[in-house]
C-alpha positions as a printed NumPy array, in Angstrom:
array([[  0.   ,   0.   ,   0.   ],
       [  1.396,   3.438,  -0.906],
       [  2.468,   5.521,   2.079],
       [ -0.018,   8.268,   1.271],
       [ -2.986,   5.899,   0.975],
       [ -5.295,   5.449,   3.999],
       [ -6.049,   1.819,   4.853],
       [ -9.673,   0.81 ,   4.245],
       [-11.992,   0.692,   7.255],
       [-12.653,  -2.727,   8.711],
       [-16.174,  -3.887,   9.607],
       [-15.954,  -2.141,  13.001],
       [-14.948,   1.163,  11.433],
       [-11.206,   1.222,  12.129],
       [ -8.515,   1.889,   9.524],
       [ -6.457,  -1.173,  10.373],
       [ -6.533,  -4.929,  10.029],
       [ -8.988,  -6.881,  12.204],
       [ -6.064,  -8.685,  13.848],
       [ -4.797,  -5.311,  15.065],
       [ -8.221,  -4.309,  16.416],
       [ -9.053,  -5.418,  19.945],
       [-12.75 ,  -5.663,  20.783],
       [-14.243,  -6.577,  24.145],
       [-17.5  ,  -8.476,  23.728],
       [-20.003,  -8.313,  26.604],
       [-21.103, -11.947,  26.814],
       [-24.257, -12.835,  28.746],
       [-24.092, -16.486,  27.765],
       [-27.096, -16.175,  25.445],
       [-27.227, -16.749,  21.72 ],
       [-27.03 , -13.064,  20.716],
       [-23.78 , -12.069,  22.425],
       [-22.28 , -15.487,  21.647],
       [-22.903, -14.956,  17.933],
       [-21.307, -11.489,  18.121],
       [-18.177, -12.919,  19.733],
       [-17.965, -15.851,  17.309],
       [-18.566, -13.636,  14.286],
       [-15.836, -11.182,  15.235],
       [-13.413, -13.979,  16.117],
       [-13.994, -15.605,  12.732],
       [-13.359, -12.259,  11.019],
       [ -9.958, -12.226,  12.7  ],
       [-10.461,  -9.582,  15.387],
       [ -8.561,  -9.669,  18.67 ],
       [-11.62 , -10.661,  20.724],
       [-11.776, -10.62 ,  24.521],
       [-14.971, -11.993,  26.065],
       [-16.2  , -10.572,  29.379],
       [-19.124, -11.868,  31.427],
       [-20.477, -10.065,  34.464],
       [-21.611, -12.007,  37.5  ],
       [-24.401,  -9.679,  38.538],
       [-25.8  , -11.527,  41.54 ],
       [-25.295, -14.65 ,  43.632],
       [-26.783, -17.339,  41.431],
       [-27.274, -19.529,  44.486],
       [-29.467, -16.969,  46.214],
       [-33.23 , -16.804,  46.199],
       [-33.304, -13.79 ,  43.908],
       [-31.724, -15.634,  41.005],
       [-33.455, -18.128,  38.765],
       [-32.12 , -20.963,  36.698],
       [-31.301, -19.841,  33.188],
       [-31.433, -16.135,  33.995],
       [-29.02 , -13.734,  32.365],
       [-25.572, -13.955,  33.913],
       [-26.523, -16.775,  36.291],
       [-24.267, -19.81 ,  36.694],
       [-25.294, -21.708,  33.563],
       [-24.84 , -18.598,  31.435],
       [-21.307, -18.019,  32.677],
       [-20.536, -21.619,  31.748],
       [-22.066, -21.178,  28.282],
       [-20.105, -17.982,  27.619],
       [-16.862, -19.649,  28.693],
       [-17.542, -22.62 ,  26.415],
       [-18.098, -20.354,  23.397],
       [-14.794, -18.604,  24.092],
       [-12.976, -21.922,  24.348],
       [-14.518, -23.225,  21.123],
       [-13.681, -20.036,  19.203],
       [-10.226, -19.64 ,  20.729],
       [-10.325, -16.25 ,  22.475],
       [ -9.783, -15.306,  26.147],
       [-12.76 , -14.966,  28.471],
       [-13.026, -13.293,  31.87 ],
       [-15.744, -13.31 ,  34.534],
       [-15.992, -10.13 ,  36.6  ],
       [-17.768,  -9.994,  39.954],
       [-20.163,  -7.065,  39.761],
       [-22.591,  -8.202,  42.459],
       [-22.113,  -5.199,  44.754],
       [-22.254,  -2.714,  41.877],
       [-25.388,  -4.338,  40.475],
       [-27.134,  -4.367,  43.844],
       [-26.304,  -0.742,  44.596],
       [-26.964,   0.632,  41.111],
       [-29.91 ,  -1.487,  39.981],
       [-31.613,  -3.784,  42.495],
       [-31.891,  -1.33 ,  45.399],
       [-33.313,   1.401,  43.173],
       [-35.746,  -1.11 ,  41.681],
       [-37.065,  -1.91 ,  45.157],
       [-37.199,   1.714,  46.287],
       [-38.981,   2.811,  43.101],
       [-41.663,   0.194,  43.618],
       [-42.051,   1.316,  47.212],
       [-42.52 ,   4.852,  45.91 ],
       [-45.419,   3.8  ,  43.693],
       [-43.41 ,   3.854,  40.444],
       [-43.013,   1.098,  37.853],
       [-39.242,   0.867,  37.32 ],
       [-37.349,  -0.533,  34.328],
       [-34.169,  -2.02 ,  35.841],
       [-32.786,  -3.208,  32.496],
       [-32.257,   0.416,  31.443],
       [-30.375,   1.229,  34.651],
       [-28.265,  -1.902,  34.211],
       [-27.203,  -0.825,  30.723],
       [-26.654,   2.765,  31.863],
       [-24.844,   2.205,  35.154],
       [-23.172,  -1.189,  34.793],
       [-22.696,  -2.428,  31.23 ],
       [-22.145,   0.886,  29.439],
       [-20.329,   2.544,  32.339],
       [-18.229,   0.211,  34.477],
       [-17.83 ,  -2.552,  31.906],
       [-17.047,  -0.024,  29.205],
       [-14.288,   1.427,  31.379],
       [-12.966,  -2.097,  31.92 ],
       [-12.845,  -2.549,  28.144],
       [-10.751,   0.602,  27.864],
       [ -8.463,  -0.677,  30.633],
       [ -7.93 ,  -3.783,  28.482],
       [ -6.768,  -1.471,  25.659],
       [ -9.75 ,  -2.4  ,  23.501],
       [-10.566,  -0.238,  20.494],
       [-14.287,  -0.751,  21.101],
       [-16.858,  -2.823,  22.971],
       [-19.474,  -4.931,  21.162],
       [-22.766,  -6.259,  22.516],
       [-25.582,  -8.466,  21.265],
       [-28.25 ,  -5.755,  21.545],
       [-30.683,  -5.328,  18.681],
       [-30.077,  -1.7  ,  17.833],
       [-28.067,   0.056,  15.137],
       [-25.189,   2.501,  15.251],
       [-24.938,   4.522,  12.047],
       [-22.514,   7.25 ,  11.094],
       [-24.192,  10.572,  10.406],
       [-22.813,  13.96 ,   9.343],
       [-22.216,  14.86 ,  13.009],
       [-20.913,  11.511,  14.218],
       [-22.432,   8.22 ,  15.384],
       [-26.215,   8.048,  15.588],
       [-28.449,   5.565,  17.397],
       [-31.065,   3.86 ,  15.217],
       [-33.746,   1.262,  15.827],
       [-33.024,  -2.328,  14.832],
       [-33.982,  -3.545,  11.381],
       [-36.278,  -6.119,  13.009],
       [-38.922,  -4.065,  14.826],
       [-40.015,  -7.101,  16.856],
       [-36.507,  -7.398,  18.366],
       [-35.682,  -3.691,  18.666],
       [-34.188,  -2.796,  22.057],
       [-33.994,   0.973,  21.657],
       [-36.412,   1.501,  24.563],
       [-33.827,  -0.034,  26.893],
       [-30.851,   1.846,  25.443],
       [-32.112,   5.437,  25.2  ],
       [-29.704,   6.621,  27.909],
       [-26.623,   5.699,  25.853],
       [-24.532,   8.882,  25.709],
       [-22.746,  10.219,  22.602],
       [-19.396,   9.368,  24.228],
       [-20.489,   5.785,  24.867],
       [-21.939,   5.484,  21.376],
       [-18.591,   6.384,  19.843],
       [-17.055,   3.365,  21.595],
       [-19.885,   0.816,  21.253],
       [-20.704,  -1.521,  18.378],
       [-23.915,  -3.51 ,  17.785],
       [-23.193,  -6.112,  15.076],
       [-26.688,  -7.701,  15.125],
       [-28.831,  -4.592,  14.713],
       [-29.045,  -4.873,  10.929],
       [-30.244,  -8.514,  10.828],
       [-33.777,  -9.038,   9.477],
       [-34.838, -11.47 ,  12.235],
       [-33.756, -13.558,  15.228],
       [-33.838, -16.593,  12.925],
       [-30.807, -15.117,  11.164],
       [-28.963, -14.909,  14.485],
       [-29.725, -18.541,  15.298],
       [-28.627, -19.541,  11.799],
       [-25.281, -17.859,  12.43 ],
       [-25.003, -19.661,  15.775],
       [-25.532, -22.965,  13.974],
       [-23.   , -21.974,  11.308],
       [-20.36 , -21.358,  13.991],
       [-21.296, -24.598,  15.765],
       [-22.28 , -22.862,  18.991],
       [-23.936, -24.987,  21.644],
       [-26.265, -22.088,  22.511],
       [-27.822, -21.978,  19.021],
       [-31.19 , -23.236,  20.299],
       [-30.981, -21.713,  23.779],
       [-34.218, -19.882,  24.656],
       [-34.154, -16.116,  25.139],
       [-33.739, -14.873,  28.703],
       [-36.432, -12.741,  30.292],
       [-35.845,  -9.005,  30.548],
       [-35.48 ,  -8.74 ,  34.324],
       [-32.825, -11.277,  35.21 ],
       [-33.199, -11.193,  38.994],
       [-37.014, -11.514,  39.142],
       [-38.107, -15.172,  39.324],
       [-41.035, -15.879,  36.996],
       [-41.887, -12.2  ,  36.739],
       [-42.999, -12.106,  40.385],
       [-41.909,  -8.582,  41.336],
       [-43.748,  -8.663,  44.648],
       [-41.798, -11.624,  46.015],
       [-38.487,  -9.915,  45.242],
       [-39.587,  -6.661,  46.884],
       [-40.728,  -8.574,  49.994],
       [-37.255, -10.068,  50.368],
       [-35.538,  -6.703,  49.9  ],
       [-38.04 ,  -4.475,  51.695],
       [-40.272,  -6.553,  54.025],
       [-42.266,  -3.481,  55.048],
       [-43.596,  -3.223,  51.494],
       [-46.187,  -5.917,  52.166],
       [-48.119,  -3.842,  54.714],
       [-51.879,  -4.077,  54.075],
       [-54.061,  -1.079,  53.304],
       [-57.211,   0.107,  51.567],
       [-58.382,   0.099,  47.975],
       [-60.242,   3.397,  47.527],
       [-62.073,   5.219,  44.759],
       [-61.229,   8.701,  43.513],
       [-63.295,  10.224,  46.346],
       [-61.49 ,   8.254,  49.03 ],
       [-64.293,   5.778,  49.682],
       [-62.951,   2.414,  50.886],
       [-63.944,  -0.387,  48.487],
       [-61.738,  -3.258,  49.684],
       [-58.516,  -4.189,  51.467],
       [-55.189,  -5.144,  49.91 ],
       [-52.082,  -7.055,  51.045],
       [-49.478,  -4.515,  49.938],
       [-49.217,  -1.743,  47.363],
       [-46.378,  -3.672,  45.684],
       [-48.905,  -6.188,  44.368],
       [-50.453,  -3.6  ,  42.049],
       [-49.46 ,  -1.635,  38.956],
       [-51.01 ,   1.321,  37.144],
       [-53.629,   0.109,  34.69 ],
       [-54.279,  -3.187,  36.48 ],
       [-57.857,  -4.443,  36.282],
       [-57.835,  -8.045,  37.462],
       [-57.266,  -9.213,  41.008],
       [-58.671,  -6.139,  42.744],
       [-61.237,  -8.124,  44.728],
       [-63.997,  -5.627,  44.04 ],
       [-67.249,  -7.211,  42.904],
       [-70.785,  -6.125,  42.217],
       [-69.914,  -3.126,  40.034],
       [-71.532,  -2.336,  36.693],
       [-68.375,  -0.866,  35.136],
       [-64.879,  -2.291,  35.669],
       [-62.357,  -0.36 ,  37.74 ],
       [-58.639,   0.033,  37.109],
       [-55.686,   1.025,  39.264],
       [-55.132,   4.692,  38.448],
       [-52.757,   5.682,  41.275],
       [-50.604,   4.136,  43.984],
       [-50.088,   6.01 ,  47.255],
       [-47.449,   4.125,  49.293],
       [-47.373,   6.71 ,  52.114],
       [-51.076,   6.212,  52.798],
       [-50.856,   2.527,  51.807],
       [-53.689,   3.122,  49.351],
       [-54.468,   1.708,  45.937],
       [-56.652,   4.218,  44.104],
       [-59.027,   2.86 ,  41.465],
       [-61.239,   4.502,  38.888],
       [-62.854,   4.11 ,  35.455],
       [-60.713,   3.375,  32.403],
       [-61.037,   6.986,  31.235],
       [-58.916,   8.053,  34.227],
       [-55.943,   6.191,  32.755],
       [-55.763,   8.316,  29.631],
       [-52.788,  10.693,  29.752],
       [-51.862,  13.43 ,  27.294],
       [-49.146,  15.32 ,  29.219],
       [-46.053,  13.446,  30.358],
       [-43.412,  15.152,  32.557],
       [-39.903,  13.837,  31.833],
       [-36.637,  14.202,  33.766],
       [-33.013,  13.016,  33.419],
       [-33.219,  13.524,  29.653],
       [-30.403,  12.092,  27.561],
       [-30.501,  14.019,  24.291],
       [-28.953,  12.572,  21.125],
       [-30.071,  15.169,  18.601],
       [-27.676,  17.173,  16.433],
       [-28.836,  20.515,  17.874],
       [-28.969,  21.283,  21.62 ],
       [-32.242,  20.264,  23.251],
       [-33.005,  23.806,  24.376],
       [-32.299,  25.328,  20.959],
       [-36.004,  24.94 ,  20.152],
       [-39.157,  25.557,  22.155],
       [-40.82 ,  22.514,  20.606],
       [-39.631,  19.327,  18.944],
       [-42.052,  17.279,  16.812],
       [-41.094,  13.696,  17.677],
       [-42.523,  10.233,  18.197],
       [-42.348,   8.715,  21.679],
       [-42.631,   5.304,  23.244],
       [-43.882,   5.297,  26.841],
       [-43.763,   1.514,  27.235],
       [-41.477,  -1.04 ,  25.657],
       [-44.415,  -3.014,  24.253],
       [-46.027,  -0.074,  22.463],
       [-45.022,   1.446,  19.106],
       [-43.88 ,   5.071,  18.946],
       [-46.69 ,   7.649,  18.901],
       [-46.668,  11.227,  17.59 ],
       [-45.908,  13.839,  20.23 ],
       [-44.448,  17.278,  20.939],
       [-41.447,  17.652,  23.256],
       [-41.152,  20.971,  25.061],
       [-37.787,  21.371,  26.827],
       [-37.791,  23.017,  30.255],
       [-34.025,  22.676,  30.748],
       [-31.148,  20.609,  29.368],
       [-32.432,  17.564,  31.273],
       [-36.154,  18.143,  31.861],
       [-39.15 ,  18.609,  29.629],
       [-42.805,  18.015,  28.985],
       [-44.155,  15.681,  26.329],
       [-47.602,  16.263,  24.862],
       [-49.063,  13.16 ,  23.254],
       [-51.154,  13.762,  20.139],
       [-53.318,  10.792,  21.134],
       [-53.745,  10.147,  24.885],
       [-52.119,   6.941,  26.162],
       [-53.414,   4.674,  28.907],
       [-51.277,   3.361,  31.741],
       [-48.484,   5.942,  31.6  ],
       [-46.656,   5.381,  34.865],
       [-43.917,   7.187,  36.825],
       [-40.693,   5.191,  36.683],
       [-41.166,   4.159,  33.068],
       [-39.014,   5.562,  30.271],
       [-40.215,   7.978,  27.601],
       [-38.047,   7.391,  24.541],
       [-37.774,   9.938,  21.713],
       [-37.733,   8.964,  18.019],
       [-37.393,  10.86 ,  14.766],
       [-40.892,  10.557,  13.237],
       [-39.38 ,  10.432,   9.734],
       [-36.596,   7.872,  10.219],
       [-35.336,   5.062,  12.466],
       [-33.171,   7.415,  14.523],
       [-33.458,   7.645,  18.308],
       [-33.142,  11.105,  19.84 ],
       [-32.677,   9.813,  23.383],
       [-35.303,   9.975,  26.091],
       [-35.951,  10.489,  29.776],
       [-37.754,   9.157,  32.829],
       [-41.455,   9.738,  33.462],
       [-42.109,  11.308,  36.872],
       [-45.106,  12.524,  38.837],
       [-44.569,  16.165,  37.971]])
């Protein structure tokens, strides 16, 4: 190659050979991150696999087959051995408990509906683990998340995955521009999860048919209440189920057993129209119920905004965007009105039901797949 000619970029965007490019792969032991590691190893990159032990997999909080439990550490190690790259297990139990589990419990006690997976990405995987990758002299860190990183005129941009059914942008909105410059998401462009499993079979990975893990790794069978009882026993104090006027309709066995929008299991019979949980008041130990119309929300206060737009958030009084207020719902048209660099108010064009404090409000470009960041819904 002539001295004045720049080497072509490799698949990770670096102007050097894959063998000279070190990449730390965050390996959960599942099929997605295993395929990323195997793919990059086959392409000749200097791959280093890292798995985080996030909690004591012998304790009651953990469940068999959960992300980063014992079997998953074993599976990640086996992939590394088969593909011939080093693999390390890092003990992050204390960090995970302090940064994710304790806040999860406290948020529930406060009547919110937390999303611990977002905090885990924000405070553990994309913060502490990312710093570890830099300490290992890695050029970048790759994960198995279904989201895309695309280069725009002003640098890296975050985009939704090609497969909308697998898109994980709701859980990654708090990724900062600095983190995005260092991260890579090699699976985000794949048309479907079937393509990922086909790659796993191609590489001969034992996890090719391994079922997907559930979102919240430390919650057995989705039973939030049992986890909160172990962490905060006082959360199971009984109280009253009341209507909007404060009239007592029934008793309950703990506010933690209820979520905004819940209809079933209220123990209120004999009514013509169904009632829904419209508010949780932990201080008064009350579950407030009302008609479905009370769930409709048009104005959503948002804090801790992470903004990924090209212009400063406060450079405009209004931003026409699309927002997702729950991971299971598609983006809806809205207007974002900034109040500061990190706070704002979102007006939904069509009212949404079940908008709850503690959930994320993620911002999307209404005309493309780009994510403009997001923030946390609060009580206002």
